[in-house]
């Protein structure tokens, strides 16, 4: 019976993780970077809780035959797919920020260079 409770808890946590990733994906599509990045901590906490449940299941599995239901495996695959999409979106946001920071850096360097040349010309 303990195994059934743990499997149900894992199922619930996986659904929470899936919903968290979906919210993150929507926020990223709407370019709400700050809110999307805040959800990372929530997702990490849920993943940590799932890992703890898995450790308990492994311990119980050593004592009994445990056959994971296809539903759990399908949900895991769905969560992994959504996670990959969110990860790619986050990478795209980071690339965009890197590009913007690079442009700012180039503009500052150019401005400094031009100001030095202007000062030398004025002398």
mmCIF file of C-alpha atoms in Angstrom:
data_model
loop_
_atom_site.group_PDB
_atom_site.id
_atom_site.type_symbol
_atom_site.label_atom_id
_atom_site.label_comp_id
_atom_site.label_asym_id
_atom_site.label_seq_id
_atom_site.Cartn_x
_atom_site.Cartn_y
_atom_site.Cartn_z
ATOM 1 C CA UNK A 1 0.000 0.000 0.000
ATOM 2 C CA UNK A 2 2.894 2.325 0.725
ATOM 3 C CA UNK A 3 4.030 1.989 -2.868
ATOM 4 C CA UNK A 4 0.623 3.067 -4.169
ATOM 5 C CA UNK A 5 0.692 6.182 -1.972
ATOM 6 C CA UNK A 6 4.183 7.066 -3.160
ATOM 7 C CA UNK A 7 3.227 6.507 -6.787
ATOM 8 C CA UNK A 8 0.178 8.740 -6.347
ATOM 9 C CA UNK A 9 2.314 11.411 -4.675
ATOM 10 C CA UNK A 10 4.841 11.162 -7.499
ATOM 11 C CA UNK A 11 2.008 11.447 -10.031
ATOM 12 C CA UNK A 12 0.741 14.589 -8.298
ATOM 13 C CA UNK A 13 4.224 16.127 -8.144
ATOM 14 C CA UNK A 14 4.831 15.355 -11.819
ATOM 15 C CA UNK A 15 1.571 17.097 -12.679
ATOM 16 C CA UNK A 16 2.653 20.099 -10.596
ATOM 17 C CA UNK A 17 5.981 20.154 -12.430
ATOM 18 C CA UNK A 18 4.226 19.906 -15.785
ATOM 19 C CA UNK A 19 1.928 22.828 -14.919
ATOM 20 C CA UNK A 20 4.914 24.838 -13.676
ATOM 21 C CA UNK A 21 6.716 24.309 -16.992
ATOM 22 C CA UNK A 22 3.584 25.195 -18.943
ATOM 23 C CA UNK A 23 3.234 28.472 -17.001
ATOM 24 C CA UNK A 24 6.917 29.162 -17.581
ATOM 25 C CA UNK A 25 6.524 28.510 -21.289
ATOM 26 C CA UNK A 26 3.550 30.890 -21.525
ATOM 27 C CA UNK A 27 5.437 33.592 -19.633
ATOM 28 C CA UNK A 28 8.410 33.195 -21.962
ATOM 29 C CA UNK A 29 6.172 33.464 -25.014
ATOM 30 C CA UNK A 30 4.747 36.679 -23.552
ATOM 31 C CA UNK A 31 8.301 37.923 -22.880
ATOM 32 C CA UNK A 32 7.708 38.132 -19.133
ATOM 33 C CA UNK A 33 11.281 37.082 -18.401
ATOM 34 C CA UNK A 34 11.301 38.017 -14.730
ATOM 35 C CA UNK A 35 8.239 35.955 -13.819
ATOM 36 C CA UNK A 36 9.474 33.019 -15.905
ATOM 37 C CA UNK A 37 12.843 33.007 -14.156
ATOM 38 C CA UNK A 38 11.119 33.126 -10.747
ATOM 39 C CA UNK A 39 9.341 29.864 -11.595
ATOM 40 C CA UNK A 40 12.693 28.109 -11.998
ATOM 41 C CA UNK A 41 13.054 27.835 -8.207
ATOM 42 C CA UNK A 42 9.564 26.375 -7.896
ATOM 43 C CA UNK A 43 10.353 23.780 -10.554
ATOM 44 C CA UNK A 44 13.633 22.868 -8.884
ATOM 45 C CA UNK A 45 11.866 22.366 -5.547
ATOM 46 C CA UNK A 46 9.253 20.091 -7.126
ATOM 47 C CA UNK A 47 11.986 18.114 -8.932
ATOM 48 C CA UNK A 48 13.823 17.712 -5.618
ATOM 49 C CA UNK A 49 10.640 16.376 -3.992
ATOM 50 C CA UNK A 50 10.191 13.908 -6.866
ATOM 51 C CA UNK A 51 13.780 12.717 -6.387
ATOM 52 C CA UNK A 52 13.079 12.084 -2.700
ATOM 53 C CA UNK A 53 9.985 10.063 -3.593
ATOM 54 C CA UNK A 54 12.055 8.078 -6.111
ATOM 55 C CA UNK A 55 14.593 7.241 -3.404
ATOM 56 C CA UNK A 56 11.802 5.873 -1.211
ATOM 57 C CA UNK A 57 10.401 3.891 -4.132
ATOM 58 C CA UNK A 58 13.810 2.369 -4.863
ATOM 59 C CA UNK A 59 14.119 1.341 -1.228
ATOM 60 C CA UNK A 60 10.673 -0.286 -1.296
ATOM 61 C CA UNK A 61 11.383 -1.799 -4.710
ATOM 62 C CA UNK A 62 14.227 -3.779 -3.179
ATOM 63 C CA UNK A 63 11.647 -5.514 -1.006
ATOM 64 C CA UNK A 64 8.831 -5.949 -3.507
ATOM 65 C CA UNK A 65 8.277 -6.202 -7.230
ATOM 66 C CA UNK A 66 7.419 -2.721 -8.500
ATOM 67 C CA UNK A 67 5.987 -2.213 -11.942
ATOM 68 C CA UNK A 68 5.627 1.439 -12.837
ATOM 69 C CA UNK A 69 2.393 2.152 -14.638
ATOM 70 C CA UNK A 70 2.444 3.322 -18.234
ATOM 71 C CA UNK A 71 0.613 6.458 -17.129
ATOM 72 C CA UNK A 72 3.532 7.511 -14.944
ATOM 73 C CA UNK A 73 6.009 6.843 -17.744
ATOM 74 C CA UNK A 74 3.899 8.817 -20.233
ATOM 75 C CA UNK A 75 3.607 11.717 -17.806
ATOM 76 C CA UNK A 76 7.365 11.644 -17.246
ATOM 77 C CA UNK A 77 7.946 11.811 -20.992
ATOM 78 C CA UNK A 78 5.523 14.737 -21.280
ATOM 79 C CA UNK A 79 7.241 16.614 -18.448
ATOM 80 C CA UNK A 80 10.642 16.018 -20.036
ATOM 81 C CA UNK A 81 9.420 17.323 -23.388
ATOM 82 C CA UNK A 82 7.920 20.463 -21.843
ATOM 83 C CA UNK A 83 11.102 20.974 -19.807
ATOM 84 C CA UNK A 84 13.203 20.815 -22.968
ATOM 85 C CA UNK A 85 10.983 23.433 -24.627
ATOM 86 C CA UNK A 86 11.218 25.730 -21.608
ATOM 87 C CA UNK A 87 14.976 25.225 -21.482
ATOM 88 C CA UNK A 88 15.311 26.183 -25.154
ATOM 89 C CA UNK A 89 13.182 29.276 -24.572
ATOM 90 C CA UNK A 90 15.325 30.278 -21.606
ATOM 91 C CA UNK A 91 18.461 29.811 -23.696
ATOM 92 C CA UNK A 92 16.969 32.057 -26.389
ATOM 93 C CA UNK A 93 16.246 34.730 -23.773
ATOM 94 C CA UNK A 94 19.796 34.483 -22.458
ATOM 95 C CA UNK A 95 21.187 34.759 -25.981
ATOM 96 C CA UNK A 96 19.065 37.859 -26.542
ATOM 97 C CA UNK A 97 20.380 39.403 -23.312
ATOM 98 C CA UNK A 98 23.964 38.543 -24.265
ATOM 99 C CA UNK A 99 23.478 40.193 -27.650
ATOM 100 C CA UNK A 100 22.030 43.337 -26.055
ATOM 101 C CA UNK A 101 24.848 43.495 -23.502
ATOM 102 C CA UNK A 102 27.392 43.090 -26.276
ATOM 103 C CA UNK A 103 25.807 45.959 -28.228
ATOM 104 C CA UNK A 104 25.910 48.195 -25.152
ATOM 105 C CA UNK A 105 29.545 47.289 -24.572
ATOM 106 C CA UNK A 106 30.470 48.052 -28.182
ATOM 107 C CA UNK A 107 28.655 51.407 -28.033
ATOM 108 C CA UNK A 108 30.472 52.364 -24.839
ATOM 109 C CA UNK A 109 33.836 51.404 -26.299
ATOM 110 C CA UNK A 110 33.102 53.331 -29.477
ATOM 111 C CA UNK A 111 31.969 56.357 -27.488
ATOM 112 C CA UNK A 112 35.128 56.259 -25.369
ATOM 113 C CA UNK A 113 37.292 55.929 -28.475
ATOM 114 C CA UNK A 114 35.535 58.794 -30.258
ATOM 115 C CA UNK A 115 35.744 61.033 -27.190
ATOM 116 C CA UNK A 116 39.497 60.409 -26.931
ATOM 117 C CA UNK A 117 39.982 61.188 -30.602
ATOM 118 C CA UNK A 118 37.873 64.329 -30.279
ATOM 119 C CA UNK A 119 39.953 65.473 -27.306
ATOM 120 C CA UNK A 120 43.165 64.885 -29.263
ATOM 121 C CA UNK A 121 41.832 66.809 -32.257
ATOM 122 C CA UNK A 122 40.796 69.730 -30.054
ATOM 123 C CA UNK A 123 44.303 69.965 -28.539
#
